[in-house]
């Protein structure tokens, strides 16, 4: 049986290109569960894999796609049977193991999560790694003491995938979220998504850096790193926490000990890729109950397999608003 996949090659000149090809089952990687993929997603990391940036993909040809949702076709894993609806995010699928930009995927059954009741495969990909990560960040901040009366939560990279879903989830869960964004054209949409205010990135960065700055945030969900993370840490209120999620602006972090020793601030890292099964199931269950997909609708763009190389360049340039999802079936 043949199926379509977006196959990524690296030429002798080192150039990485992708094209839709017909493959047969013999090309599927090792694994215990074969899935007919219905929808995949595009994340920042997929942009890196499709362009060869970041050195995440070591072996070519490759099929990228770190997220997918679909229907089990065949299973040697007793937990899954044909017809089951499943979602996969992380586990380095799409990086070291062939991923979701393919009508058929074969993976280790340990990496799958059964789709929560009532969540379609399309909705699961609107959420994807971005939504799972946003949920994990909120869960962590709550474990560290955040509650809706604690004050404003700052979300950086707010118009991106993780940021926009974090804002939507925070609003639904009763929190006040301030969106930090470099794109003023999306400010109105971020407000209608549930943020109480939109802070322009330039204005935030224009304020002079001090060892400790005015305490403004009960918590921060940071998707960008670098100077923005350093500055946000110095503005967290007494006892607050920062969830460090991403590095869209860079991997550096310059800080000092004052936020930690004078305000008891916690800096906590979030990783969605290697999350244990029970934590994933719990997070998917909470998202399926808390995420208002209807309200998020116009922040979703559909891009077919052929359009992904161009969309990859856009996401790396910070030009994607909300989520890109990929109809694969
Ligand atoms: N830890 C994990 O498990 C995990 C999971 C998912 C993603 N991530 C990471 O989280 C980050 C965001 O992922 P995503 O999928 O949400 O990506 P995305 O959709 O591309 O969003 C990133 C956002 O960051 C902002 N941004 C981009 N370049 C910037 C720059 N130079 N300076 C400041 N802000 C900038 C932009 O928001 P504005 O235009 O609103 O400013 C952009 O929309 C990435 O680094 C990704 O690798 C980590």
Tab-separated table of N, CA and C and ligand atoms in Angstrom, residues 42-45 129-130 133 156-163 180-183 186 190 201 223-224 228 244-249 270-273 315-318 320 322-323, ligand 1:
chain	number	residue	atom	x	y	z
A	42	UNK	N	2.230	22.496	12.597
A	42	UNK	CA	3.545	23.105	12.335
A	42	UNK	C	3.950	23.901	13.570
A	43	UNK	N	5.075	23.517	14.157
A	43	UNK	CA	5.622	24.204	15.316
A	43	UNK	C	6.960	24.825	14.918
A	44	UNK	N	7.473	25.676	15.809
A	44	UNK	CA	8.776	26.307	15.560
A	44	UNK	C	9.831	25.227	15.265
A	45	UNK	N	9.779	24.135	16.040
A	45	UNK	CA	10.775	23.077	15.848
A	45	UNK	C	10.635	22.404	14.483
A	129	UNK	N	1.646	20.332	20.143
A	129	UNK	CA	2.721	20.562	21.122
A	129	UNK	C	2.572	21.930	21.777
A	130	UNK	N	2.149	22.924	20.972
A	130	UNK	CA	2.025	24.292	21.503
A	130	UNK	C	1.041	24.327	22.676
A	133	UNK	N	2.162	22.296	25.741
A	133	UNK	CA	3.215	23.005	26.474
A	133	UNK	C	2.623	24.154	27.289
A	156	UNK	N	4.888	35.931	27.017
A	156	UNK	CA	5.725	36.510	25.950
A	156	UNK	C	5.557	35.697	24.655
A	157	UNK	N	5.919	36.317	23.524
A	157	UNK	CA	5.701	35.653	22.231
A	157	UNK	C	4.224	35.366	22.052
A	158	UNK	N	3.389	36.335	22.477
A	158	UNK	CA	1.959	36.073	22.672
A	158	UNK	C	1.198	35.736	21.399
A	159	UNK	N	1.650	36.256	20.253
A	159	UNK	CA	0.899	35.966	19.018
A	159	UNK	C	1.301	34.628	18.408
A	160	UNK	N	2.306	33.973	18.966
A	160	UNK	CA	2.724	32.669	18.453
A	160	UNK	C	1.847	31.545	18.987
A	161	UNK	N	2.205	30.311	18.632
A	161	UNK	CA	1.382	29.152	18.991
A	161	UNK	C	1.256	28.956	20.489
A	162	UNK	N	2.385	28.778	21.178
A	162	UNK	CA	2.337	28.539	22.626
A	162	UNK	C	1.713	29.744	23.326
A	163	UNK	N	2.161	30.946	22.944
A	163	UNK	CA	1.704	32.152	23.620
A	163	UNK	C	0.201	32.368	23.484
A	180	UNK	N	2.680	39.991	25.782
A	180	UNK	CA	3.836	40.739	25.275
A	180	UNK	C	4.045	40.315	23.833
A	181	UNK	N	3.945	41.282	22.901
A	181	UNK	CA	4.027	40.914	21.493
A	181	UNK	C	4.801	41.964	20.703
A	182	UNK	N	5.532	41.485	19.698
A	182	UNK	CA	6.251	42.408	18.825
A	182	UNK	C	5.398	42.859	17.656
A	183	UNK	N	4.166	42.339	17.557
A	183	UNK	CA	3.348	42.637	16.367
A	183	UNK	C	2.057	43.347	16.773
A	186	UNK	N	-1.658	42.451	15.804
A	186	UNK	CA	-2.440	41.376	16.418
A	186	UNK	C	-2.987	41.742	17.801
A	190	UNK	N	-5.484	39.633	20.331
A	190	UNK	CA	-5.008	39.087	21.604
A	190	UNK	C	-5.935	39.510	22.745
A	201	UNK	N	6.480	44.835	22.475
A	201	UNK	CA	7.829	44.347	22.805
A	201	UNK	C	8.841	45.494	22.890
A	223	UNK	N	8.174	32.342	26.183
A	223	UNK	CA	8.444	31.469	25.027
A	223	UNK	C	9.626	31.966	24.210
A	224	UNK	N	10.282	33.059	24.641
A	224	UNK	CA	11.289	33.667	23.761
A	224	UNK	C	12.716	33.679	24.298
A	228	UNK	N	14.407	39.323	27.036
A	228	UNK	CA	13.020	39.422	27.529
A	228	UNK	C	12.845	38.551	28.781
A	244	UNK	N	9.944	28.899	31.969
A	244	UNK	CA	10.756	29.101	30.760
A	244	UNK	C	10.429	27.988	29.785
A	245	UNK	N	9.848	28.395	28.640
A	245	UNK	CA	9.308	27.426	27.691
A	245	UNK	C	10.111	27.381	26.400
A	246	UNK	N	10.569	28.556	25.921
A	246	UNK	CA	11.143	28.565	24.574
A	246	UNK	C	12.255	29.571	24.389
A	247	UNK	N	12.779	29.590	23.180
A	247	UNK	CA	13.938	30.425	22.873
A	247	UNK	C	13.803	31.102	21.511
A	248	UNK	N	12.590	31.564	21.185
A	248	UNK	CA	12.378	32.171	19.862
A	248	UNK	C	13.269	33.393	19.650
A	249	UNK	N	13.687	34.078	20.743
A	249	UNK	CA	14.572	35.238	20.598
A	249	UNK	C	16.033	34.856	20.774
A	270	UNK	N	10.146	24.140	31.419
A	270	UNK	CA	9.062	23.271	30.932
A	270	UNK	C	9.560	22.492	29.727
A	271	UNK	N	9.415	21.194	29.768
A	271	UNK	CA	9.730	20.367	28.594
A	271	UNK	C	8.529	19.497	28.265
A	272	UNK	N	8.036	19.631	27.048
A	272	UNK	CA	6.879	18.810	26.657
A	272	UNK	C	7.323	17.511	25.980
A	273	UNK	N	8.578	17.474	25.521
A	273	UNK	CA	8.999	16.382	24.625
A	273	UNK	C	9.068	15.033	25.335
A	315	UNK	N	7.462	30.562	9.983
A	315	UNK	CA	7.424	30.382	11.450
A	315	UNK	C	8.777	30.727	12.060
A	316	UNK	N	9.866	30.422	11.337
A	316	UNK	CA	11.190	30.768	11.875
A	316	UNK	C	11.409	32.278	11.890
A	317	UNK	N	10.729	32.988	10.984
A	317	UNK	CA	10.859	34.455	10.928
A	317	UNK	C	9.872	35.143	11.878
A	318	UNK	N	9.138	34.359	12.684
A	318	UNK	CA	8.194	34.956	13.641
A	318	UNK	C	6.993	35.576	12.953
A	320	UNK	N	4.193	33.801	11.825
A	320	UNK	CA	2.957	33.009	11.887
A	320	UNK	C	2.132	33.505	13.066
A	322	UNK	N	-0.837	32.508	15.645
A	322	UNK	CA	-1.599	31.354	16.132
A	322	UNK	C	-1.000	30.052	15.655
A	323	UNK	N	-1.856	29.164	15.095
A	323	UNK	CA	-1.420	27.805	14.780
A	323	UNK	C	-1.602	27.484	13.302
B	1	LIG	N1	9.732	23.472	26.040
B	1	LIG	C1	8.962	22.839	25.188
B	1	LIG	O1	8.600	21.687	25.344
B	1	LIG	C2	8.479	23.595	23.980
B	1	LIG	C3	7.313	23.210	23.316
B	1	LIG	C4	6.841	23.994	22.254
B	1	LIG	C5	7.573	25.088	21.846
B	1	LIG	N2	8.735	25.396	22.491
B	1	LIG	C6	9.508	26.574	22.092
B	1	LIG	O2	8.723	27.707	22.400
B	1	LIG	C7	8.987	28.742	21.464
B	1	LIG	C8	7.675	29.180	20.824
B	1	LIG	O3	7.140	28.115	20.075
B	1	LIG	P1	5.867	28.383	19.150
B	1	LIG	O4	5.539	27.084	18.520
B	1	LIG	O5	4.860	29.150	19.905
B	1	LIG	O6	6.525	29.326	18.039
B	1	LIG	P2	5.840	30.490	17.189
B	1	LIG	O7	4.435	30.152	16.872
B	1	LIG	O8	6.789	30.815	16.123
B	1	LIG	O9	5.802	31.720	18.233
B	1	LIG	C9	6.976	32.355	18.697
B	1	LIG	C10	6.648	33.809	18.974
B	1	LIG	O10	7.796	34.406	19.590
B	1	LIG	C11	7.859	35.776	19.235
B	1	LIG	N3	9.188	36.035	18.662
B	1	LIG	C12	9.693	35.514	17.507
B	1	LIG	N4	10.938	35.975	17.296
B	1	LIG	C13	11.211	36.807	18.337
B	1	LIG	C14	12.335	37.598	18.689
B	1	LIG	N5	13.433	37.635	17.933
B	1	LIG	N6	12.273	38.336	19.824
B	1	LIG	C15	11.191	38.295	20.615
B	1	LIG	N7	10.068	37.574	20.331
B	1	LIG	C16	10.098	36.846	19.212
B	1	LIG	C17	6.736	36.036	18.242
B	1	LIG	O11	5.613	36.498	18.974
B	1	LIG	P3	5.106	38.009	18.884
B	1	LIG	O12	5.056	38.334	17.441
B	1	LIG	O13	3.795	38.022	19.579
B	1	LIG	O14	6.155	38.822	19.630
B	1	LIG	C18	6.412	34.643	17.725
B	1	LIG	O15	5.100	34.544	17.272
B	1	LIG	C19	10.009	28.160	20.475
B	1	LIG	O16	11.305	28.523	20.895
B	1	LIG	C20	9.807	26.658	20.616
B	1	LIG	O17	10.935	25.927	20.248
B	1	LIG	C21	9.184	24.689	23.534
